Coordinates of C-alpha atoms in Angstrom, one line a residue:
M1 CA 12.8 -30.5 -8.4
V2 CA 14.7 -27.2 -8.5
Q3 CA 12.5 -24.3 -7.7
T4 CA 13.1 -21.5 -10.2
A5 CA 12.1 -17.8 -9.9
R6 CA 9.2 -18.5 -12.3
D7 CA 8.1 -21.5 -10.4
T8 CA 8.0 -19.5 -7.2
A9 CA 6.2 -16.6 -8.9
L10 CA 3.6 -19.0 -10.3
D11 CA 3.0 -20.5 -6.8
V12 CA 2.5 -17.0 -5.4
L13 CA 0.0 -16.1 -8.1
L14 CA -1.9 -19.3 -7.4
A15 CA -2.0 -18.5 -3.7
I16 CA -3.4 -15.0 -4.5
E17 CA -6.1 -16.3 -6.9
E18 CA -7.1 -19.6 -5.2
R19 CA -6.7 -18.8 -1.5
G20 CA -7.2 -15.0 -1.5
A21 CA -3.7 -14.4 -0.2
Y22 CA -2.4 -10.9 -0.1
S23 CA 0.4 -10.4 -2.7
N24 CA 3.0 -8.9 -0.3
L25 CA 2.4 -11.6 2.4
A26 CA 2.3 -14.5 -0.1
L27 CA 5.5 -13.4 -1.8
T28 CA 7.3 -12.9 1.5
N29 CA 6.3 -16.4 2.7
A30 CA 7.2 -18.0 -0.6
L31 CA 10.7 -16.4 -0.7
R32 CA 11.4 -17.5 2.9
K33 CA 10.9 -21.1 1.8
T34 CA 13.3 -20.9 -1.2
R35 CA 17.0 -20.6 -1.6
L36 CA 17.0 -18.3 -4.6
S37 CA 19.9 -16.0 -5.4
P38 CA 19.3 -12.2 -4.9
R39 CA 19.0 -11.9 -8.6
D40 CA 16.2 -14.5 -8.8
V41 CA 14.5 -13.0 -5.7
A42 CA 14.4 -9.7 -7.7
L43 CA 13.0 -11.5 -10.7
T44 CA 10.4 -13.3 -8.7
T45 CA 9.3 -10.1 -7.1
E46 CA 9.0 -8.4 -10.5
L47 CA 7.0 -11.2 -12.0
V48 CA 4.5 -11.3 -9.1
Y49 CA 3.9 -7.6 -8.8
G50 CA 4.0 -7.1 -12.5
T51 CA 1.6 -9.9 -13.3
V52 CA -0.9 -9.0 -10.6
G53 CA -0.7 -5.3 -11.4
R54 CA -1.2 -5.8 -15.1
M55 CA -3.8 -8.5 -14.9
N56 CA -6.6 -7.1 -17.1
T57 CA -4.2 -5.9 -19.7
L58 CA -2.5 -9.3 -19.9
D59 CA -5.8 -11.0 -20.3
Y60 CA -6.7 -8.6 -23.1
Y61 CA -3.4 -9.5 -24.9
L62 CA -3.9 -13.2 -24.4
T63 CA -7.6 -13.4 -25.5
P64 CA -7.1 -13.4 -29.3
A65 CA -4.9 -16.5 -29.1
L66 CA -7.3 -18.5 -27.1
K67 CA -10.2 -20.7 -28.3
T68 CA -11.2 -21.5 -24.7
P69 CA -12.0 -18.5 -22.4
L70 CA -9.3 -17.7 -20.0
H71 CA -11.5 -18.2 -16.9
K72 CA -12.1 -21.9 -18.0
L73 CA -8.5 -22.8 -18.0
E74 CA -6.8 -24.6 -15.1
P75 CA -5.6 -21.9 -12.6
W76 CA -1.9 -22.9 -13.0
V77 CA -2.2 -22.7 -16.8
R78 CA -4.0 -19.4 -16.7
N79 CA -1.4 -17.8 -14.4
L80 CA 1.5 -19.3 -16.2
L81 CA 0.3 -17.7 -19.4
R82 CA -0.2 -14.4 -17.6
L83 CA 3.3 -14.3 -16.1
T84 CA 4.9 -15.2 -19.4
V85 CA 2.9 -12.6 -21.4
Y86 CA 4.0 -10.1 -18.8
Q87 CA 7.6 -10.9 -19.7
L88 CA 6.8 -10.6 -23.5
F89 CA 5.1 -7.2 -23.2
Y90 CA 6.8 -5.5 -20.3
L91 CA 10.3 -7.0 -19.6
E92 CA 12.5 -6.1 -22.6
R93 CA 15.6 -7.5 -20.9
I94 CA 14.2 -11.1 -21.2
P95 CA 14.4 -12.5 -24.7
P96 CA 10.9 -13.6 -25.8
F97 CA 11.8 -17.1 -26.8
A98 CA 13.6 -17.6 -23.5
A99 CA 10.5 -16.6 -21.6
I100 CA 8.3 -19.0 -23.7
N101 CA 10.8 -21.9 -23.4
E102 CA 10.8 -21.5 -19.6
A103 CA 7.0 -21.5 -19.5
V104 CA 6.9 -24.7 -21.6
E105 CA 9.4 -26.4 -19.2
I106 CA 7.2 -25.4 -16.3
A107 CA 4.2 -26.8 -18.1
K108 CA 5.9 -30.1 -18.7
R109 CA 6.6 -30.4 -15.0
R110 CA 3.1 -29.5 -13.9
G111 CA 1.0 -31.3 -16.5
R112 CA 2.7 -32.5 -19.6
K113 CA -0.5 -32.5 -21.7
A114 CA -0.7 -28.7 -21.3
S115 CA 2.8 -27.9 -22.6
G116 CA 1.8 -27.9 -26.3
F117 CA -1.2 -25.7 -25.5
V118 CA 1.0 -23.3 -23.5
N119 CA 3.6 -23.2 -26.3
G120 CA 1.0 -22.6 -29.0
V121 CA -0.9 -19.8 -27.1
L122 CA 2.3 -17.9 -26.2
R123 CA 3.9 -18.2 -29.7
G124 CA 0.6 -17.0 -31.2
T125 CA 0.5 -14.1 -28.8
L126 CA 4.1 -13.2 -29.6
R127 CA 3.4 -13.3 -33.4
N128 CA 0.4 -11.0 -33.1
K129 CA 2.0 -8.6 -30.5
D130 CA 2.3 -5.7 -32.9
A131 CA -1.2 -6.1 -34.2
I132 CA -2.9 -6.0 -30.8
K133 CA -4.3 -2.5 -30.3
L134 CA -6.1 -0.9 -27.3
P135 CA -9.6 0.6 -27.8
S136 CA -9.6 4.1 -29.1
K137 CA -8.8 6.7 -26.5
E138 CA -11.0 9.3 -28.1
K139 CA -14.1 7.0 -28.4
H140 CA -13.6 4.8 -25.3
W141 CA -11.5 6.8 -22.9
T142 CA -12.4 4.8 -19.8
R143 CA -11.8 1.4 -21.4
H144 CA -8.6 2.6 -23.0
T145 CA -7.2 4.0 -19.8
A146 CA -8.2 1.0 -17.8
L147 CA -6.3 -1.3 -20.2
L148 CA -3.3 1.1 -20.7
H149 CA -2.7 1.4 -17.0
S150 CA -4.2 -1.9 -15.9
H151 CA -7.1 -0.8 -13.5
P152 CA -10.8 -1.8 -13.2
E153 CA -12.9 0.5 -15.4
W154 CA -15.1 1.5 -12.4
M155 CA -12.1 2.7 -10.6
V156 CA -10.8 4.8 -13.5
Q157 CA -14.3 6.3 -13.9
I158 CA -14.8 7.3 -10.3
W159 CA -11.3 8.9 -10.2
A160 CA -12.1 10.8 -13.4
D161 CA -15.4 12.0 -11.8
A162 CA -13.6 13.0 -8.6
F163 CA -10.3 14.5 -10.0
G164 CA -10.7 14.9 -13.8
R165 CA -9.3 12.7 -16.5
E166 CA -5.8 14.0 -16.5
T167 CA -5.3 13.5 -12.7
A168 CA -7.0 10.1 -12.9
E169 CA -4.6 8.9 -15.6
Q170 CA -1.6 10.2 -13.6
L171 CA -2.9 8.3 -10.5
C172 CA -3.3 5.1 -12.5
A173 CA 0.2 5.4 -14.0
A174 CA 1.7 6.1 -10.6
N175 CA 0.1 3.0 -9.2
N176 CA 2.2 0.9 -11.5
D177 CA 5.5 2.3 -10.3
R178 CA 7.5 0.2 -7.8
P179 CA 7.3 1.7 -4.3
A180 CA 10.5 3.0 -2.8
L181 CA 11.8 1.4 0.4
T182 CA 11.9 4.0 3.1
L183 CA 13.2 4.0 6.7
R184 CA 12.0 6.1 9.6
V185 CA 14.8 7.1 12.0
N186 CA 14.1 6.4 15.7
S187 CA 14.7 9.9 17.0
N188 CA 15.3 8.6 20.5
R189 CA 18.4 6.7 19.3
A190 CA 19.8 8.4 16.3
T191 CA 19.6 11.4 13.9
R192 CA 18.8 11.2 10.2
D193 CA 22.2 12.5 9.3
E194 CA 23.9 9.9 11.5
L195 CA 22.0 7.1 9.8
L196 CA 22.6 8.5 6.3
E197 CA 26.3 8.6 7.1
E198 CA 26.2 5.0 8.4
L199 CA 24.4 3.8 5.3
A200 CA 26.9 5.5 3.0
E201 CA 29.8 3.8 4.9
Q202 CA 28.1 0.5 4.1
G203 CA 27.9 1.3 0.4
I204 CA 24.1 1.7 0.6
G205 CA 22.7 4.5 -1.6
A206 CA 20.1 6.6 0.2
H207 CA 18.8 10.2 0.5
P208 CA 16.7 12.2 2.9
S209 CA 12.9 12.4 2.4
L210 CA 11.4 15.8 1.2
V211 CA 8.1 14.8 2.9
S212 CA 9.2 13.9 6.4
P213 CA 12.2 15.0 8.5
F214 CA 12.4 11.4 9.8
G215 CA 12.4 9.6 6.4
I216 CA 15.3 8.1 4.5
I217 CA 14.7 6.7 1.0
L218 CA 16.8 3.8 -0.1
H219 CA 17.9 3.7 -3.7
E220 CA 17.6 -0.1 -4.1
G221 CA 15.7 -2.9 -2.4
L222 CA 17.5 -4.8 0.2
D223 CA 16.8 -7.0 3.3
V224 CA 16.5 -4.2 5.8
T225 CA 16.3 -6.7 8.7
R226 CA 20.1 -7.4 8.2
L227 CA 21.0 -3.8 8.7
P228 CA 22.7 -3.1 12.1
A229 CA 20.7 0.0 12.5
F230 CA 17.4 -2.0 12.1
Q231 CA 18.6 -4.7 14.4
E232 CA 19.6 -2.2 17.1
G233 CA 16.3 -0.3 16.9
R234 CA 17.7 2.9 15.4
C235 CA 15.2 2.7 12.4
T236 CA 12.2 1.0 11.1
V237 CA 10.4 0.6 7.8
Q238 CA 7.6 3.0 7.1
D239 CA 6.3 4.9 4.1
E240 CA 6.9 8.7 4.0
S241 CA 3.2 9.6 3.9
S242 CA 2.5 7.4 6.9
M243 CA 5.1 9.2 8.9
L244 CA 3.2 12.4 8.6
V245 CA 0.3 11.0 10.7
A246 CA 2.2 11.1 14.0
Q247 CA 3.8 14.4 13.1
A248 CA 0.3 15.9 12.6
L249 CA -0.9 14.7 16.0
D250 CA 2.3 16.2 17.6
P251 CA 2.1 14.3 20.9
Q252 CA 4.0 15.8 23.8
A253 CA 6.0 14.2 26.6
G254 CA 3.9 13.2 29.6
E255 CA 0.6 13.0 27.7
R256 CA -1.9 10.2 27.4
V257 CA -2.4 9.3 23.8
L258 CA -4.9 6.8 22.1
D259 CA -4.1 5.0 18.9
C260 CA -7.4 3.4 17.9
C261 CA -6.5 1.0 15.1
A262 CA -2.8 0.5 15.9
A263 CA -1.5 -2.7 14.2
P264 CA 1.1 -3.3 13.0
G265 CA 2.4 -0.5 15.1
G266 CA 4.3 1.9 12.8
K267 CA 2.4 5.0 13.8
T268 CA 2.1 3.8 17.4
T269 CA 5.9 3.6 17.8
H270 CA 6.4 6.9 16.0
L271 CA 4.0 8.6 18.5
A272 CA 6.1 7.2 21.4
E273 CA 9.3 8.3 19.8
L274 CA 8.0 11.9 19.4
M275 CA 7.0 11.9 23.1
G276 CA 10.6 10.9 24.1
D277 CA 9.0 7.6 25.4
D278 CA 7.6 9.7 28.3
G279 CA 3.8 9.4 28.8
E280 CA 1.4 6.7 27.8
V281 CA 0.4 5.5 24.3
V282 CA -2.6 3.1 24.5
A283 CA -2.5 1.0 21.3
V284 CA -5.8 -0.8 20.5
D285 CA -6.5 -3.1 17.6
V286 CA -9.5 -5.3 16.8
H287 CA -7.3 -8.1 15.6
E288 CA -5.9 -9.9 18.7
H289 CA -3.3 -11.8 16.7
K290 CA -1.8 -8.5 15.5
I291 CA -1.2 -7.1 19.0
E292 CA 2.1 -9.1 19.1
L293 CA 3.3 -7.2 16.0
I294 CA 2.9 -3.9 17.9
E295 CA 4.7 -5.3 20.9
N296 CA 7.5 -6.7 18.8
V297 CA 8.3 -3.5 17.0
A298 CA 8.0 -1.5 20.3
G299 CA 10.5 -3.9 21.9
R300 CA 13.0 -3.6 19.0
L301 CA 12.8 0.2 19.1
G302 CA 13.3 0.2 22.9
L303 CA 10.0 1.9 23.7
Q304 CA 8.4 1.4 27.2
S305 CA 5.5 3.8 27.1
I306 CA 3.2 1.7 24.9
S307 CA 0.5 -0.5 26.3
T308 CA -1.6 -2.7 24.1
R309 CA -5.2 -3.9 24.1
A310 CA -7.2 -6.1 21.7
G311 CA -10.8 -5.3 20.9
D312 CA -13.2 -3.2 18.9
I313 CA -12.4 0.4 19.8
R314 CA -16.1 1.2 19.9
R315 CA -16.4 -1.1 22.9
V316 CA -12.9 -0.5 24.4
I317 CA -13.4 3.2 24.5
A318 CA -16.1 3.0 27.2
D319 CA -13.7 2.3 30.0
A320 CA -10.5 3.6 28.5
G321 CA -10.7 7.0 30.2
T322 CA -9.9 10.4 28.5
F323 CA -7.0 11.3 26.4
D324 CA -4.9 14.3 25.5
R325 CA -4.6 13.2 21.9
I326 CA -6.3 10.6 19.8
L327 CA -5.2 9.0 16.5
L328 CA -7.9 7.3 14.4
D329 CA -6.2 5.7 11.5
A330 CA -9.4 4.3 10.2
P331 CA -10.1 1.2 8.1
C332 CA -10.4 2.3 4.5
S333 CA -10.6 1.1 0.9
G334 CA -6.8 1.3 0.7
L335 CA -6.9 2.9 -2.8
G336 CA -3.8 5.0 -1.9
V337 CA -1.5 2.0 -1.5
I338 CA -2.2 0.1 -4.8
K339 CA 1.5 0.4 -5.9
R340 CA 2.4 -1.5 -2.7
K341 CA -0.5 -4.0 -2.8
P342 CA -1.6 -4.3 -6.5
D343 CA -4.0 -7.1 -5.9
L344 CA -6.2 -4.6 -3.9
K345 CA -7.5 -3.1 -7.2
W346 CA -9.0 -6.4 -8.3
R347 CA -10.5 -7.3 -4.9
K348 CA -12.4 -4.0 -4.4
V349 CA -15.9 -3.2 -5.8
Q350 CA -17.4 0.3 -6.0
G351 CA -19.9 -0.4 -3.2
D352 CA -17.0 -1.0 -0.8
I353 CA -16.4 2.7 -0.6
T354 CA -19.8 3.7 0.6
E355 CA -19.9 0.8 3.1
I356 CA -16.5 1.7 4.6
A357 CA -17.4 5.4 4.8
E358 CA -20.3 4.6 7.1
L359 CA -17.9 2.7 9.4
Q360 CA -15.4 5.5 9.4
R361 CA -18.1 8.0 10.5
D362 CA -19.3 5.7 13.2
L363 CA -15.7 5.2 14.5
L364 CA -15.0 9.0 14.4
N365 CA -18.2 9.8 16.3
T366 CA -17.4 7.2 18.9
V367 CA -13.8 7.8 19.7
A368 CA -14.1 11.6 19.7
Q369 CA -16.0 11.5 23.0
A370 CA -12.9 10.3 24.8
L371 CA -10.9 13.4 23.9
R372 CA -10.4 16.0 26.7
P373 CA -11.5 19.6 26.0
G374 CA -8.6 21.3 24.2
G375 CA -7.2 18.0 23.0
V376 CA -6.3 17.1 19.4
L377 CA -7.7 14.3 17.3
V378 CA -6.1 13.2 14.0
Y379 CA -8.2 11.3 11.5
S380 CA -6.3 9.5 8.7
T381 CA -6.7 6.9 6.0
C382 CA -4.5 5.4 3.2
T383 CA -7.0 6.1 0.5
V384 CA -7.6 9.0 -2.0
M385 CA -11.4 8.8 -2.1
P386 CA -13.0 12.1 -0.9
E387 CA -16.0 10.1 0.4
E388 CA -13.7 8.5 3.0
N389 CA -11.6 11.5 3.7
I390 CA -12.6 15.2 3.6
D391 CA -16.3 14.4 3.3
V392 CA -16.1 12.4 6.6
V393 CA -14.3 15.3 8.3
R394 CA -16.7 17.9 7.1
A395 CA -19.7 15.9 8.1
F396 CA -18.2 15.3 11.6
L397 CA -17.5 19.0 12.1
A398 CA -21.1 19.9 11.0
E399 CA -22.5 17.4 13.5
H400 CA -20.1 18.3 16.4
P401 CA -20.0 22.0 17.3
D402 CA -17.7 21.2 20.2
F403 CA -14.9 20.4 17.6
E404 CA -13.1 22.7 15.3
P405 CA -10.6 22.4 12.4
D406 CA -7.0 22.9 13.6
L407 CA -4.3 24.3 11.3
I408 CA -2.2 21.4 10.0
A409 CA 0.5 23.3 8.1
P410 CA 2.8 24.0 11.1
F411 CA 3.2 20.2 11.5
L412 CA 4.1 19.4 7.9
M413 CA 7.1 20.2 5.7
E414 CA 6.6 23.0 3.2
A415 CA 6.9 20.5 0.3
V416 CA 3.4 19.2 1.0
H417 CA 1.6 22.4 1.8
G418 CA 0.2 22.5 -1.7
A419 CA -1.8 19.4 -0.8
I420 CA -3.6 21.0 2.2
Q421 CA -7.5 21.0 2.2
D422 CA -9.7 23.2 4.4
D423 CA -6.6 24.3 6.3
C424 CA -6.9 21.3 8.6
A425 CA -6.2 18.4 6.3
V426 CA -3.8 17.1 3.7
Q427 CA -4.5 14.7 0.8
L428 CA -1.3 13.2 -0.6
M429 CA -1.6 11.4 -4.0
P430 CA 0.7 8.6 -5.1
Q431 CA 1.8 10.6 -8.2
Q432 CA 2.9 13.7 -6.2
F433 CA 5.9 12.5 -4.1
D434 CA 6.2 8.8 -5.2
S435 CA 4.8 7.9 -1.7
D436 CA 1.6 6.3 -0.7
G437 CA -1.7 8.1 -1.1
F438 CA -2.7 9.3 2.4
F439 CA -5.3 11.6 4.0
I440 CA -4.7 13.3 7.4
A441 CA -6.9 15.7 9.2
R442 CA -6.2 17.6 12.5
L443 CA -9.2 18.5 14.7
R444 CA -9.4 20.1 18.1
R445 CA -12.0 19.8 20.8
K446 CA -13.0 23.2 22.0
Q447 CA -12.2 24.3 25.5
V448 CA -15.2 24.5 27.9
T449 CA -16.0 28.1 28.7

């Protein structure tokens, strides 16, 4: 049987729903097993991320045409309906009847008895498309916003409480944008201008990041692993916001640096690059199987100063010695990277935030003791929630008089200075620079007098 883009997308959606697979990993694995054209790879990617990202809205549109509740349908039928309704409502370039016919053909191949049902539901939904209305924004703002921008209602509400309704809606809208593909230049092997010139010679559209002096934004998606610059270790893939973490720590040549939650190694290798590969970066991660990821990227980038260790940093730290600088890129709710991992918003529940904030405080309290007097500690997350970010930092400083906030502005480009909090931290939101949502705080252990 020929595997089409829609067949592949349906398989990925089933992997996400039935096996709890992460959307980005399931899609990558599925595409590796197919021989789809670049055009069909792009369609598969659009269908997977679009369908997952718009899940609750698609279910809302489908419900009027169903006599059986959506959750009682066979998983493959439910997800086939969703990915087809996504095409009907969000992909204008695909003729509606072509999308429905493709769905019916898939239904015939997977369970002939269901093809008539699929055909009837989809044609009924298409007929009623203009009549389906969202709840009133004036009377039901949270429900309206949750369906318009496809987010859980609890998430919309906590963002409205934290940032106000206007910012919450901007955040939700930004989470549905496709993330840009960005490269970080390996400053040990190339300059950004050299790499931009090389990309231009290869006919690849790109421009420099306004957020990081090491960032390059590609204008279109492509297989980066085929670029000579990637294969030769002159660049790697990393989001712009993530690049700011190592810059904020500002490691120096010859220093001893600890990266507490290091996998897959993007920030670890950036630290080593900024040190000119001179010194020691101890990269620790609790997941033993991810240590290989760190070592692989360090090898490709030609970095020798990184040593790895598997284990819980709260136990590893006891015999790790002291460090000049420490990076704690803490586990978090991940609500700043929804545009990159849209399934995250359906996996999380509100209680996750309180639970993870307790772990973050515990980790920060533990690793801080390994910092030498006068040393610098950076605390970062990829979320936008104040409870996991500035609240953690303020509580830590209140409980540790031997630490003080350290000015972060000198280590960041002027474009992001407007996002600085308490002089020592920066909160980047996904709607500000089209980058991931990230929080970064810079603290210093006071010198002993």
